[in-house]
Tab-separated table of C-alpha atoms in Angstrom:
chain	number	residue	atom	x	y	z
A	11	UNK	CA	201.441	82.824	94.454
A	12	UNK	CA	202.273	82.476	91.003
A	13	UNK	CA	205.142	80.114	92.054
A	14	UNK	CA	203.000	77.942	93.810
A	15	UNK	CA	200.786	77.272	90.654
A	16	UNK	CA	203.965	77.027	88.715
A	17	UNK	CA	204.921	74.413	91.287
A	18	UNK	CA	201.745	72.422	90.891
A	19	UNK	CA	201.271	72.173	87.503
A	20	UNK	CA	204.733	71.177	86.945
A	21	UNK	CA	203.856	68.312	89.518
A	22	UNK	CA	200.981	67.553	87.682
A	23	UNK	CA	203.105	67.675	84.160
A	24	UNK	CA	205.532	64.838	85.505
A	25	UNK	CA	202.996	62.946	86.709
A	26	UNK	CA	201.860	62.806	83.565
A	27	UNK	CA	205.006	61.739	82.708
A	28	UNK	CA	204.916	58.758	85.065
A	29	UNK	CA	201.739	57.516	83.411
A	30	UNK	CA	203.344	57.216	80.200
A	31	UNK	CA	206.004	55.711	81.494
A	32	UNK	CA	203.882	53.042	83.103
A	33	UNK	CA	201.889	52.839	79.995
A	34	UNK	CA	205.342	52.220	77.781
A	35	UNK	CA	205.534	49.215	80.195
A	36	UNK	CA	202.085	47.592	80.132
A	37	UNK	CA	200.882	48.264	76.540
A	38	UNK	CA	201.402	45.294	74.530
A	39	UNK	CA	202.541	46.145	71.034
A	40	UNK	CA	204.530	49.215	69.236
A	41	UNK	CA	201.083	51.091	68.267
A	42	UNK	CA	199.560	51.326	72.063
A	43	UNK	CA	203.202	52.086	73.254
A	44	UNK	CA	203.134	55.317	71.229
A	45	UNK	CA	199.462	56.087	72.312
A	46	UNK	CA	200.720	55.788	75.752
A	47	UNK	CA	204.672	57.016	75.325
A	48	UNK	CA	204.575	59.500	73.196
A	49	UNK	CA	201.557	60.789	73.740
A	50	UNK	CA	200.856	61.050	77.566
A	51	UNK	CA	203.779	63.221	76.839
A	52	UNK	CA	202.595	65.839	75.104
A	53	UNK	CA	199.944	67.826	77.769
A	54	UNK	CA	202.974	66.243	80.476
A	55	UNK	CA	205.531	68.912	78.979
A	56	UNK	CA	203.077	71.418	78.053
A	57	UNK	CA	202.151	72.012	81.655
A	58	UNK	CA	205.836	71.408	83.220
A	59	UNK	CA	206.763	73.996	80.767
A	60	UNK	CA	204.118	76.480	81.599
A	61	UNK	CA	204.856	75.472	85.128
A	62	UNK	CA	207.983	76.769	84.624
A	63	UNK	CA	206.912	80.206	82.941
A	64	UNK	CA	205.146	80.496	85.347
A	65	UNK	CA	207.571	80.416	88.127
A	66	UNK	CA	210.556	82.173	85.980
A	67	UNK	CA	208.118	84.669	84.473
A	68	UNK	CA	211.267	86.063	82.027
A	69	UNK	CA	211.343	82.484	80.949
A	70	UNK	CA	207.318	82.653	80.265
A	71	UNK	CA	207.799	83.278	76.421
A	72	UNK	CA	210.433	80.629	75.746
A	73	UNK	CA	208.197	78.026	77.793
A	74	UNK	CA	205.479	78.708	75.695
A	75	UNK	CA	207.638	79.089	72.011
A	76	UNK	CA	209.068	74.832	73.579
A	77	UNK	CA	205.379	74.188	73.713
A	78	UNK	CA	204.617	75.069	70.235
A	79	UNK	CA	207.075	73.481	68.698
A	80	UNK	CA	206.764	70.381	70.829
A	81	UNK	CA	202.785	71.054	69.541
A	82	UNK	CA	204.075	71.222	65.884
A	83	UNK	CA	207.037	68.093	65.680
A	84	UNK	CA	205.126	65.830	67.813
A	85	UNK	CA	202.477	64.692	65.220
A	86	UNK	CA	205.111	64.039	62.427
A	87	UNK	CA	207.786	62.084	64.256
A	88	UNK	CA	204.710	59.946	65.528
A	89	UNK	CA	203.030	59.915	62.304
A	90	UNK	CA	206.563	58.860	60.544
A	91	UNK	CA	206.717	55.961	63.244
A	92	UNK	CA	202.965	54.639	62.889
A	93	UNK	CA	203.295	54.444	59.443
A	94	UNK	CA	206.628	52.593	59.437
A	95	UNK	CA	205.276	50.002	62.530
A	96	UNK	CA	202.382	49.347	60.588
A	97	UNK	CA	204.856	48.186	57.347
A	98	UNK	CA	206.025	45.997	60.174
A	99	UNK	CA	202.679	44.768	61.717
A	100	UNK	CA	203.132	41.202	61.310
A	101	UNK	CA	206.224	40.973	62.397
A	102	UNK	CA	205.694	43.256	65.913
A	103	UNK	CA	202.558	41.249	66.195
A	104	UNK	CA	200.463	44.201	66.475
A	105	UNK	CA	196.941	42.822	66.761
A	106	UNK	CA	194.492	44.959	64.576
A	107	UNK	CA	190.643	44.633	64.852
A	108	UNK	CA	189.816	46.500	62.171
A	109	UNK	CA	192.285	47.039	60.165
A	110	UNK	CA	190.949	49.539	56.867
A	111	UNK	CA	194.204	50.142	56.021
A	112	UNK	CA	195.360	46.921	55.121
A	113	UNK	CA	191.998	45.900	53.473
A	114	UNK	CA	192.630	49.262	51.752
A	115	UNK	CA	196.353	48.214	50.537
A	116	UNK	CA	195.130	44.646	49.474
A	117	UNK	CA	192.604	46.139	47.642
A	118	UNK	CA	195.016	48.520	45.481
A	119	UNK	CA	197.666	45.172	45.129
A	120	UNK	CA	194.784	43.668	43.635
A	121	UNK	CA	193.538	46.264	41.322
A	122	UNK	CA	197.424	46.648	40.267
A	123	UNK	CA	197.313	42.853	39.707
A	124	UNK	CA	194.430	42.834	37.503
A	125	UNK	CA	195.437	45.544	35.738
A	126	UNK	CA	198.727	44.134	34.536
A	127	UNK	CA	197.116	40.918	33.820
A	128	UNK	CA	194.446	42.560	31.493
A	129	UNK	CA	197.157	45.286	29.847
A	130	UNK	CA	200.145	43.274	30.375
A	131	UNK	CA	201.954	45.969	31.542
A	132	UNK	CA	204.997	45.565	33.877
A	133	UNK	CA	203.323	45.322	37.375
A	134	UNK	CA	203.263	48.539	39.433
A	135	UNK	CA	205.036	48.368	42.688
A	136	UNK	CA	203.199	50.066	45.439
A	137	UNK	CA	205.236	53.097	46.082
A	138	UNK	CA	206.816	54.074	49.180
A	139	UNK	CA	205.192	51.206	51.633
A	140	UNK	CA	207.141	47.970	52.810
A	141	UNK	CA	204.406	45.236	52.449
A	142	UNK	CA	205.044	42.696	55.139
B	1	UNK	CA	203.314	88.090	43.441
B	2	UNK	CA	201.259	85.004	43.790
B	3	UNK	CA	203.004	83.773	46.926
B	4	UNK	CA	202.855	87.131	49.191
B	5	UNK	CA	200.201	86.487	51.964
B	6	UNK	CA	202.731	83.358	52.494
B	7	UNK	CA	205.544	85.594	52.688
B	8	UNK	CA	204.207	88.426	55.136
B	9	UNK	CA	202.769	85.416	57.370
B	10	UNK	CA	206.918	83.798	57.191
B	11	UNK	CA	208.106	87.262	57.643
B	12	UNK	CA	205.555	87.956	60.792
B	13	UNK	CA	206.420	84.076	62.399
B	14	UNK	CA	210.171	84.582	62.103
B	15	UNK	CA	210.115	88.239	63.860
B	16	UNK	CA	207.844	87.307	66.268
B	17	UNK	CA	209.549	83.801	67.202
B	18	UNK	CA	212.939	86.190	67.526
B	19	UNK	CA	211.203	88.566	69.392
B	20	UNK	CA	210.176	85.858	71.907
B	21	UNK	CA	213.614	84.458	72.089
B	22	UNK	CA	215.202	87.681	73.126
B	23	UNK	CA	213.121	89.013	75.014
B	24	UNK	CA	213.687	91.743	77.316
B	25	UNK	CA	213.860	93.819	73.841
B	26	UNK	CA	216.073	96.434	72.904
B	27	UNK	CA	215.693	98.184	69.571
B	28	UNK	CA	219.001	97.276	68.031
B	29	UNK	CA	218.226	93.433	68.523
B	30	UNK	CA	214.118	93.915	67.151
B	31	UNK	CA	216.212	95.723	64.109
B	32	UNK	CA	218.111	93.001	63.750
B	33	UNK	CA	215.896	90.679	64.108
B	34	UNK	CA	213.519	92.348	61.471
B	35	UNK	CA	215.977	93.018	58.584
B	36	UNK	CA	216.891	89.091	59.134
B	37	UNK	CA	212.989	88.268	58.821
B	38	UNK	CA	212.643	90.276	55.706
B	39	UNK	CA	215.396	89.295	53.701
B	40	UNK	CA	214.121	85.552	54.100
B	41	UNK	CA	210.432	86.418	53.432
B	42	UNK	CA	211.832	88.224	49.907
B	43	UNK	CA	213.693	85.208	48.635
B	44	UNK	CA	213.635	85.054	45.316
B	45	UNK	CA	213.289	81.459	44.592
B	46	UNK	CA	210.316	81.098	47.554
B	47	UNK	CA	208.449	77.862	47.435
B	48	UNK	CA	204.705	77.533	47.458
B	49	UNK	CA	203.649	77.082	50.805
B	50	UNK	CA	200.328	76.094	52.391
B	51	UNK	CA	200.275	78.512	54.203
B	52	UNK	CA	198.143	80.635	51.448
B	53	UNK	CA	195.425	78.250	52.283
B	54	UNK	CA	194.856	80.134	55.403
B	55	UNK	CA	191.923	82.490	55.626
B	56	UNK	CA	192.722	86.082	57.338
B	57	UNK	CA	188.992	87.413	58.035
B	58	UNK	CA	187.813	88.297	61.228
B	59	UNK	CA	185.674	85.596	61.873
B	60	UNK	CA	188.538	82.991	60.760
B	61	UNK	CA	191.211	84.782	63.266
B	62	UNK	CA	188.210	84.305	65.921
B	63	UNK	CA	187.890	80.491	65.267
B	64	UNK	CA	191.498	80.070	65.219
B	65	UNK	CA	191.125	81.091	69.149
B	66	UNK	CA	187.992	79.074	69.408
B	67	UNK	CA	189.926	76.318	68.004
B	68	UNK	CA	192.767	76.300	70.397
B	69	UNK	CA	190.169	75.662	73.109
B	70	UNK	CA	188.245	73.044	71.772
B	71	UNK	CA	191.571	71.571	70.804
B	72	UNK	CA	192.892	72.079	74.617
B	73	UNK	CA	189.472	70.604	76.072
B	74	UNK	CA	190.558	67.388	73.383
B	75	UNK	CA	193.380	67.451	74.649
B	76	UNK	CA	192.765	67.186	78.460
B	77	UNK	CA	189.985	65.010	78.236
B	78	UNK	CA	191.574	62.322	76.196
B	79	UNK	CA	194.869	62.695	78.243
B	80	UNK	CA	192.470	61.570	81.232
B	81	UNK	CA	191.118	58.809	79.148
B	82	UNK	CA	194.700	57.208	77.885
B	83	UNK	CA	195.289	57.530	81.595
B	84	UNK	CA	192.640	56.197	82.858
B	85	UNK	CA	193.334	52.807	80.553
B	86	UNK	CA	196.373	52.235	81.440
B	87	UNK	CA	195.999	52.332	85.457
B	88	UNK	CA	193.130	50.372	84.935
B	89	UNK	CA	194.118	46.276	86.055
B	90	UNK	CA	192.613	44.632	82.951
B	91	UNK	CA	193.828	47.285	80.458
B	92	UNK	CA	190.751	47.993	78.227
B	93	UNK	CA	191.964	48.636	74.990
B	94	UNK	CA	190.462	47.217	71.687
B	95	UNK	CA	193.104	49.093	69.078
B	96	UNK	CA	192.417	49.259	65.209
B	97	UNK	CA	192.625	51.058	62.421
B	98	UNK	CA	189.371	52.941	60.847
B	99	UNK	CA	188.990	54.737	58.184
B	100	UNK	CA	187.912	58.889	58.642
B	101	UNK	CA	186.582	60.502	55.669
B	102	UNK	CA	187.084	64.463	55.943
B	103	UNK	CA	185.796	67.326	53.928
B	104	UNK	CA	188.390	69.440	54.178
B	105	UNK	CA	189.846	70.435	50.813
B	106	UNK	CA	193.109	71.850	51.177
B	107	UNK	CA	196.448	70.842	52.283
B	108	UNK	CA	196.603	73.027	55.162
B	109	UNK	CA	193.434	71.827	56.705
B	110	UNK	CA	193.979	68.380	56.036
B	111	UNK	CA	197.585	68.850	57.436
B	112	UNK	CA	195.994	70.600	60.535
B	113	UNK	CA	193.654	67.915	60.970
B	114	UNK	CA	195.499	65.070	61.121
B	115	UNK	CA	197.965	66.519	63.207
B	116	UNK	CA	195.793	67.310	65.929
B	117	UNK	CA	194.146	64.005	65.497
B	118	UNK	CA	197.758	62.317	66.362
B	119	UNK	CA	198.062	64.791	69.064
B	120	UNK	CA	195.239	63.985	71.069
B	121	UNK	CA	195.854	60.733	72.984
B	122	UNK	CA	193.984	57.753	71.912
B	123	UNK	CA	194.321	58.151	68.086
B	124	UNK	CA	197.443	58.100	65.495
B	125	UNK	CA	197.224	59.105	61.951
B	126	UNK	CA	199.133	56.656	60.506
B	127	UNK	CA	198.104	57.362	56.686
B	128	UNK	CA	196.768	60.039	54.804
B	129	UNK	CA	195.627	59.648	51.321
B	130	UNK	CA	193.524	62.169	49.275
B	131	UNK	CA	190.294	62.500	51.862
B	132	UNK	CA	190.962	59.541	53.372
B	133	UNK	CA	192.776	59.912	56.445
B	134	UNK	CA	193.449	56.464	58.597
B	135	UNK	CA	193.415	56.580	62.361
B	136	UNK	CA	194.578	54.083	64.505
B	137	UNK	CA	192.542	54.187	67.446
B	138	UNK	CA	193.336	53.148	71.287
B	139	UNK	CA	189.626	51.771	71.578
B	140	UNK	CA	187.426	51.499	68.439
B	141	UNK	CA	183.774	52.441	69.609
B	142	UNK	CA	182.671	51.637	65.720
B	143	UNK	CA	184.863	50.691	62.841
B	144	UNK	CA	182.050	51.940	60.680
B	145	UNK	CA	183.591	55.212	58.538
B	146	UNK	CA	180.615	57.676	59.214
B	147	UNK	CA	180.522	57.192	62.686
B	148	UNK	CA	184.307	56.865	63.552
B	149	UNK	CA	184.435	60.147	61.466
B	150	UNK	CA	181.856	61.866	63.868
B	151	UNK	CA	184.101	60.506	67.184
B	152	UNK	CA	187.127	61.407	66.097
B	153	UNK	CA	187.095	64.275	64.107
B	154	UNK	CA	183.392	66.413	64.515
B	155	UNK	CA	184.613	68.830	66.500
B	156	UNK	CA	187.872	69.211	64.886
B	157	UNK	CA	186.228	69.911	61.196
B	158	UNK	CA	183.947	72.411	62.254
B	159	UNK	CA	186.460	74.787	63.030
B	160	UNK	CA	189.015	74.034	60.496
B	161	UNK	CA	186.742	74.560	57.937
B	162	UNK	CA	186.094	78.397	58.311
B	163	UNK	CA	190.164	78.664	59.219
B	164	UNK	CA	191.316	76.822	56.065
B	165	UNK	CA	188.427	74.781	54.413
Protein backbone atom coordinates (compact mmCIF):
# COMPACT_ATOMS: atom_id res chain seq x y z
CA UNK A 1 0.00 0.00 0.00
CA UNK A 2 2.51 2.30 1.05
CA UNK A 3 4.38 1.59 -2.26
CA UNK A 4 1.61 2.44 -4.26
CA UNK A 5 1.37 6.04 -2.72
CA UNK A 6 5.09 6.18 -2.97
CA UNK A 7 4.53 5.34 -6.62
CA UNK A 8 2.01 8.09 -7.18
CA UNK A 9 3.38 10.86 -5.69
CA UNK A 10 6.61 10.30 -7.28
CA UNK A 11 4.48 10.40 -10.61
CA UNK A 12 2.99 13.38 -9.56
CA UNK A 13 6.64 14.91 -8.47
CA UNK A 14 7.97 14.44 -12.17
CA UNK A 15 5.16 15.71 -13.57
CA UNK A 16 5.84 18.53 -11.91
CA UNK A 17 8.96 18.36 -13.33
CA UNK A 18 7.61 18.34 -16.89
CA UNK A 19 5.76 21.58 -16.24
CA UNK A 20 8.80 23.35 -15.49
CA UNK A 21 10.37 22.09 -18.12
CA UNK A 22 7.69 23.31 -20.48
CA UNK A 23 7.62 26.51 -18.64
CA UNK A 24 11.72 26.94 -19.15
CA UNK A 25 10.58 26.76 -22.84
CA UNK A 26 7.66 29.19 -23.16
CA UNK A 27 8.52 31.92 -20.59
CA UNK A 28 9.99 34.75 -22.31
CA UNK A 29 12.80 36.30 -20.33
CA UNK A 30 15.47 35.06 -17.51
CA UNK A 31 13.06 36.23 -14.48
CA UNK A 32 9.78 34.04 -15.58
CA UNK A 33 12.26 31.19 -16.56
CA UNK A 34 13.30 30.91 -12.90
CA UNK A 35 9.62 31.31 -11.67
CA UNK A 36 8.88 28.46 -13.87
CA UNK A 37 12.49 26.38 -13.81
CA UNK A 38 13.55 26.60 -10.72
CA UNK A 39 10.71 26.81 -9.00
CA UNK A 40 8.11 24.23 -10.33
CA UNK A 41 11.00 22.30 -9.04
CA UNK A 42 10.93 22.63 -5.70
CA UNK A 43 7.30 20.79 -4.48
CA UNK A 44 8.44 18.39 -7.94
CA UNK A 45 11.44 16.90 -5.76
CA UNK A 46 9.86 17.27 -2.52
CA UNK A 47 7.19 14.76 -3.40
CA UNK A 48 9.50 12.37 -5.70
CA UNK A 49 11.60 12.32 -2.68
CA UNK A 50 8.94 11.52 -0.20
CA UNK A 51 7.71 9.21 -2.88
CA UNK A 52 10.65 7.51 -2.48
CA UNK A 53 10.66 7.31 1.49
CA UNK A 54 7.90 6.19 1.14
CA UNK A 55 8.51 3.19 -0.91
CA UNK A 56 12.20 2.48 0.67
CA UNK A 57 10.94 3.26 4.17
CA UNK A 58 14.92 2.89 5.54
CA UNK A 59 15.51 5.57 3.01
CA UNK A 60 12.44 7.72 4.65
CA UNK A 61 14.87 9.93 6.79
CA UNK A 62 17.43 10.71 4.11
CA UNK A 63 14.43 11.63 1.64
CA UNK A 64 13.22 13.95 3.98
CA UNK A 65 16.99 15.45 5.35
CA UNK A 66 17.34 16.02 0.64
CA UNK A 67 14.12 17.87 1.13
CA UNK A 68 15.31 20.22 3.68
CA UNK A 69 18.19 21.12 2.34
CA UNK A 70 16.77 21.42 -1.15
CA UNK A 71 14.07 23.70 1.17
CA UNK A 72 17.08 25.67 2.61
CA UNK A 73 19.68 26.24 -0.78
CA UNK A 74 16.91 26.77 -3.10
CA UNK A 75 16.00 30.40 -2.09
CA UNK A 76 19.70 31.62 -2.13
CA UNK A 77 20.99 30.21 -5.39
CA UNK A 78 17.68 31.80 -6.86
CA UNK A 79 17.94 34.86 -4.92
CA UNK A 80 21.86 35.16 -6.03
CA UNK A 81 20.55 34.73 -9.75
CA UNK A 82 17.52 37.34 -9.59
CA UNK A 83 19.61 39.77 -8.27
CA UNK A 84 22.43 39.34 -10.80
CA UNK A 85 19.63 39.12 -13.99
CA UNK A 86 18.17 42.12 -12.80
CA UNK A 87 21.96 44.01 -13.01
CA UNK A 88 21.45 42.66 -16.49
CA UNK A 89 17.78 43.68 -17.25
CA UNK A 90 18.34 45.72 -20.18
CA UNK A 91 20.40 43.72 -21.78
CA UNK A 92 18.14 40.18 -21.33
CA UNK A 93 15.29 42.43 -22.22
CA UNK A 94 13.40 41.54 -19.26
CA UNK A 95 10.23 43.61 -19.51
CA UNK A 96 9.31 45.08 -16.00
CA UNK A 97 5.89 46.73 -15.27
CA UNK A 98 6.61 48.00 -12.23
CA UNK A 99 9.77 48.07 -11.58
CA UNK A 100 10.39 49.65 -7.58
CA UNK A 101 13.61 48.52 -7.64
CA UNK A 102 15.03 50.42 -10.27
CA UNK A 103 13.02 53.61 -9.38
CA UNK A 104 14.49 52.74 -5.96
CA UNK A 105 18.29 52.57 -7.37
CA UNK A 106 17.77 55.81 -9.51
CA UNK A 107 16.59 57.41 -6.68
CA UNK A 108 19.80 56.61 -4.40
CA UNK A 109 22.21 57.54 -7.82
CA UNK A 110 20.52 60.68 -7.55
CA UNK A 111 20.70 61.47 -3.95
CA UNK A 112 24.56 60.33 -4.28
CA UNK A 113 24.72 62.84 -7.17
CA UNK A 114 23.42 65.69 -5.33
CA UNK A 115 25.23 65.04 -2.55
CA UNK A 116 28.65 65.24 -4.14
CA UNK A 117 27.62 68.21 -6.04
CA UNK A 118 26.58 70.14 -2.81
CA UNK A 119 29.78 68.66 -0.56
CA UNK A 120 32.03 68.08 -3.37
CA UNK A 121 32.99 64.99 -2.17
CA UNK A 122 34.35 62.21 -4.48
CA UNK A 123 31.09 60.56 -5.80
CA UNK A 124 30.00 57.36 -4.03
CA UNK A 125 29.80 54.35 -6.18
CA UNK A 126 26.81 52.25 -5.48
CA UNK A 127 28.24 49.25 -3.83
CA UNK A 128 27.98 45.81 -4.90
CA UNK A 129 25.28 46.32 -7.96
CA UNK A 130 26.28 46.39 -11.78
CA UNK A 131 24.11 49.32 -13.11
CA UNK A 132 23.22 48.50 -16.66
CA UNK B 1 28.38 32.92 27.29
CA UNK B 2 26.41 35.24 25.14
CA UNK B 3 26.24 32.90 22.16
CA UNK B 4 24.97 29.52 23.98
CA UNK B 5 21.25 29.03 22.94
CA UNK B 6 23.09 29.25 19.33
CA UNK B 7 25.41 26.68 20.29
CA UNK B 8 23.02 23.96 21.94
CA UNK B 9 20.59 24.62 18.81
CA UNK B 10 24.20 23.83 16.32
CA UNK B 11 25.01 21.10 18.67
CA UNK B 12 21.20 19.57 18.55
CA UNK B 13 21.05 20.15 14.31
CA UNK B 14 24.40 18.46 13.77
CA UNK B 15 23.48 15.23 16.04
CA UNK B 16 20.27 15.00 14.82
CA UNK B 17 21.19 15.50 10.95
CA UNK B 18 23.94 12.49 11.81
CA UNK B 19 21.51 10.61 13.46
CA UNK B 20 19.29 10.73 10.33
CA UNK B 21 22.10 9.87 8.07
CA UNK B 22 22.95 6.68 9.83
CA UNK B 23 20.20 5.50 10.69
CA UNK B 24 19.51 2.12 11.75
CA UNK B 25 21.50 3.41 15.04
CA UNK B 26 23.90 1.69 17.01
CA UNK B 27 25.35 3.30 20.12
CA UNK B 28 28.96 3.46 19.10
CA UNK B 29 28.00 5.54 15.88
CA UNK B 30 25.22 8.04 18.12
CA UNK B 31 28.62 8.33 20.41
CA UNK B 32 30.40 9.25 17.74
CA UNK B 33 28.30 11.22 16.28
CA UNK B 34 27.67 13.23 19.59
CA UNK B 35 31.29 13.87 20.75
CA UNK B 36 31.73 15.22 16.94
CA UNK B 37 28.56 17.59 17.54
CA UNK B 38 29.92 18.88 20.75
CA UNK B 39 33.31 19.66 20.04
CA UNK B 40 31.97 21.96 17.09
CA UNK B 41 29.19 23.57 19.21
CA UNK B 42 32.25 24.51 21.93
CA UNK B 43 34.47 26.26 19.44
CA UNK B 44 36.15 28.75 20.85
CA UNK B 45 36.20 31.37 18.27
CA UNK B 46 32.11 30.74 17.48
CA UNK B 47 30.55 33.39 15.37
CA UNK B 48 27.34 35.18 16.18
CA UNK B 49 24.68 33.49 14.58
CA UNK B 50 21.01 34.33 13.99
CA UNK B 51 20.05 31.73 15.20
CA UNK B 52 19.70 33.48 18.87
CA UNK B 53 16.92 35.36 17.29
CA UNK B 54 14.82 32.34 17.60
CA UNK B 55 12.23 32.17 20.34
CA UNK B 56 12.06 28.64 22.33
CA UNK B 57 8.53 29.04 24.22
CA UNK B 58 5.86 26.78 23.84
CA UNK B 59 3.67 28.71 21.91
CA UNK B 60 6.66 29.69 19.39
CA UNK B 61 7.65 25.75 18.96
CA UNK B 62 3.70 25.41 18.22
CA UNK B 63 3.72 28.10 15.42
CA UNK B 64 6.82 26.79 14.03
CA UNK B 65 4.45 23.58 13.19
CA UNK B 66 1.63 25.85 12.30
CA UNK B 67 3.98 27.52 10.06
CA UNK B 68 5.14 24.58 8.12
CA UNK B 69 1.50 24.11 7.10
CA UNK B 70 0.54 27.33 6.08
CA UNK B 71 3.86 27.38 4.32
CA UNK B 72 2.99 23.80 2.60
CA UNK B 73 -0.70 25.04 1.70
CA UNK B 74 1.60 28.25 -0.08
CA UNK B 75 3.34 26.08 -1.43
CA UNK B 76 0.82 23.76 -3.23
CA UNK B 77 -1.46 26.31 -4.13
CA UNK B 78 0.93 28.55 -5.92
CA UNK B 79 2.67 25.45 -7.51
CA UNK B 80 -0.95 24.96 -9.12
CA UNK B 81 -1.04 28.54 -10.08
CA UNK B 82 2.65 28.77 -11.90
CA UNK B 83 1.22 25.67 -13.50
CA UNK B 84 -1.72 26.64 -14.42
CA UNK B 85 0.04 29.84 -16.41
CA UNK B 86 2.16 28.20 -18.19
CA UNK B 87 -0.26 25.43 -19.84
CA UNK B 88 -2.45 28.11 -20.41
CA UNK B 89 -2.24 29.11 -24.64
CA UNK B 90 -1.92 32.89 -24.16
CA UNK B 91 0.45 32.70 -21.14
CA UNK B 92 -0.99 35.26 -18.62
CA UNK B 93 1.75 36.70 -16.95
CA UNK B 94 2.18 40.50 -16.19
CA UNK B 95 5.82 40.20 -14.19
CA UNK B 96 7.26 43.18 -12.07
CA UNK B 97 8.92 44.11 -9.35
CA UNK B 98 6.99 45.63 -6.09
CA UNK B 99 8.08 46.73 -3.25
CA UNK B 100 6.97 44.61 0.34
CA UNK B 101 7.42 46.44 3.45
CA UNK B 102 7.74 43.87 6.49
CA UNK B 103 7.73 44.31 10.20
CA UNK B 104 9.84 41.85 11.10
CA UNK B 105 12.85 43.09 13.05
CA UNK B 106 15.45 40.65 13.11
CA UNK B 107 17.71 38.95 10.78
CA UNK B 108 16.36 35.63 11.24
CA UNK B 109 12.83 36.55 10.46
CA UNK B 110 13.61 38.67 7.71
CA UNK B 111 15.95 35.85 6.41
CA UNK B 112 12.99 33.36 6.92
CA UNK B 113 10.74 35.53 5.15
CA UNK B 114 12.20 36.17 2.16
CA UNK B 115 13.23 32.81 1.69
CA UNK B 116 9.96 31.37 1.74
CA UNK B 117 8.75 34.19 -0.35
CA UNK B 118 11.35 32.92 -3.22
CA UNK B 119 10.22 29.51 -2.47
CA UNK B 120 6.76 29.73 -3.24
CA UNK B 121 6.24 29.86 -7.03
CA UNK B 122 5.18 33.07 -8.49
CA UNK B 123 7.48 35.45 -6.50
CA UNK B 124 11.49 35.98 -6.26
CA UNK B 125 13.17 38.07 -3.73
CA UNK B 126 15.53 39.61 -5.68
CA UNK B 127 16.66 42.42 -3.03
CA UNK B 128 16.54 42.89 0.47
CA UNK B 129 17.39 46.09 2.07
CA UNK B 130 16.70 47.10 5.74
CA UNK B 131 12.59 46.47 5.78
CA UNK B 132 12.34 46.71 2.41
CA UNK B 133 12.28 43.51 0.78
CA UNK B 134 11.69 43.55 -3.30
CA UNK B 135 9.69 40.81 -4.92
CA UNK B 136 9.53 40.12 -8.34
CA UNK B 137 6.25 38.84 -9.00
CA UNK B 138 4.90 36.30 -11.87
CA UNK B 139 1.58 38.46 -12.07
CA UNK B 140 1.34 41.81 -10.21
CA UNK B 141 -2.37 42.05 -8.89
CA UNK B 142 -1.28 45.75 -7.46
CA UNK B 143 2.08 47.38 -7.57
CA UNK B 144 0.84 49.47 -4.70
CA UNK B 145 3.31 48.56 -1.43
CA UNK B 146 0.45 48.02 1.20
CA UNK B 147 -1.46 45.84 -0.77
CA UNK B 148 1.31 43.75 -2.56
CA UNK B 149 2.55 43.40 1.12
CA UNK B 150 -0.89 41.86 2.21
CA UNK B 151 -0.73 39.25 -1.11
CA UNK B 152 2.43 38.23 -0.74
CA UNK B 153 3.47 38.11 2.59
CA UNK B 154 0.13 38.26 5.28
CA UNK B 155 0.16 34.99 6.03
CA UNK B 156 3.78 34.52 6.14
CA UNK B 157 4.32 37.50 8.90
CA UNK B 158 1.85 36.37 11.18
CA UNK B 159 3.61 33.43 12.08
CA UNK B 160 7.11 34.55 11.86
CA UNK B 161 6.52 37.08 14.15
CA UNK B 162 5.82 35.01 17.38
CA UNK B 163 8.81 32.44 16.00
CA UNK B 164 11.42 35.21 15.56
CA UNK B 165 9.80 38.76 15.46
Amino acid sequence: MAAIIGASLSLVGSLFFLLSAIGLLRMPDAFNRMQAGTKATTLGSMLFLVGIGLMRPDFLGRALLLAGFIALTNPVSSNALARAAHGYRKRLGAKLAPDALAEDDEALAAAAVRDAAAGSQAPRVQEGRHVD
Amino acid sequence: MKTLKARVLVFLTLWGVWLVLTAPWSVQEAAAGAVAAFLIAALPFFPSSPLEDLRLSPKALLYVVAYAFVFLKALVLSNLDVAFRVLHPKLPIAPGIVKVKTKLKTPLGRLLLANSITLTPGTITVETRGQDLYVHWIKVADADPVAATEAIVGDFEKYLEVICG
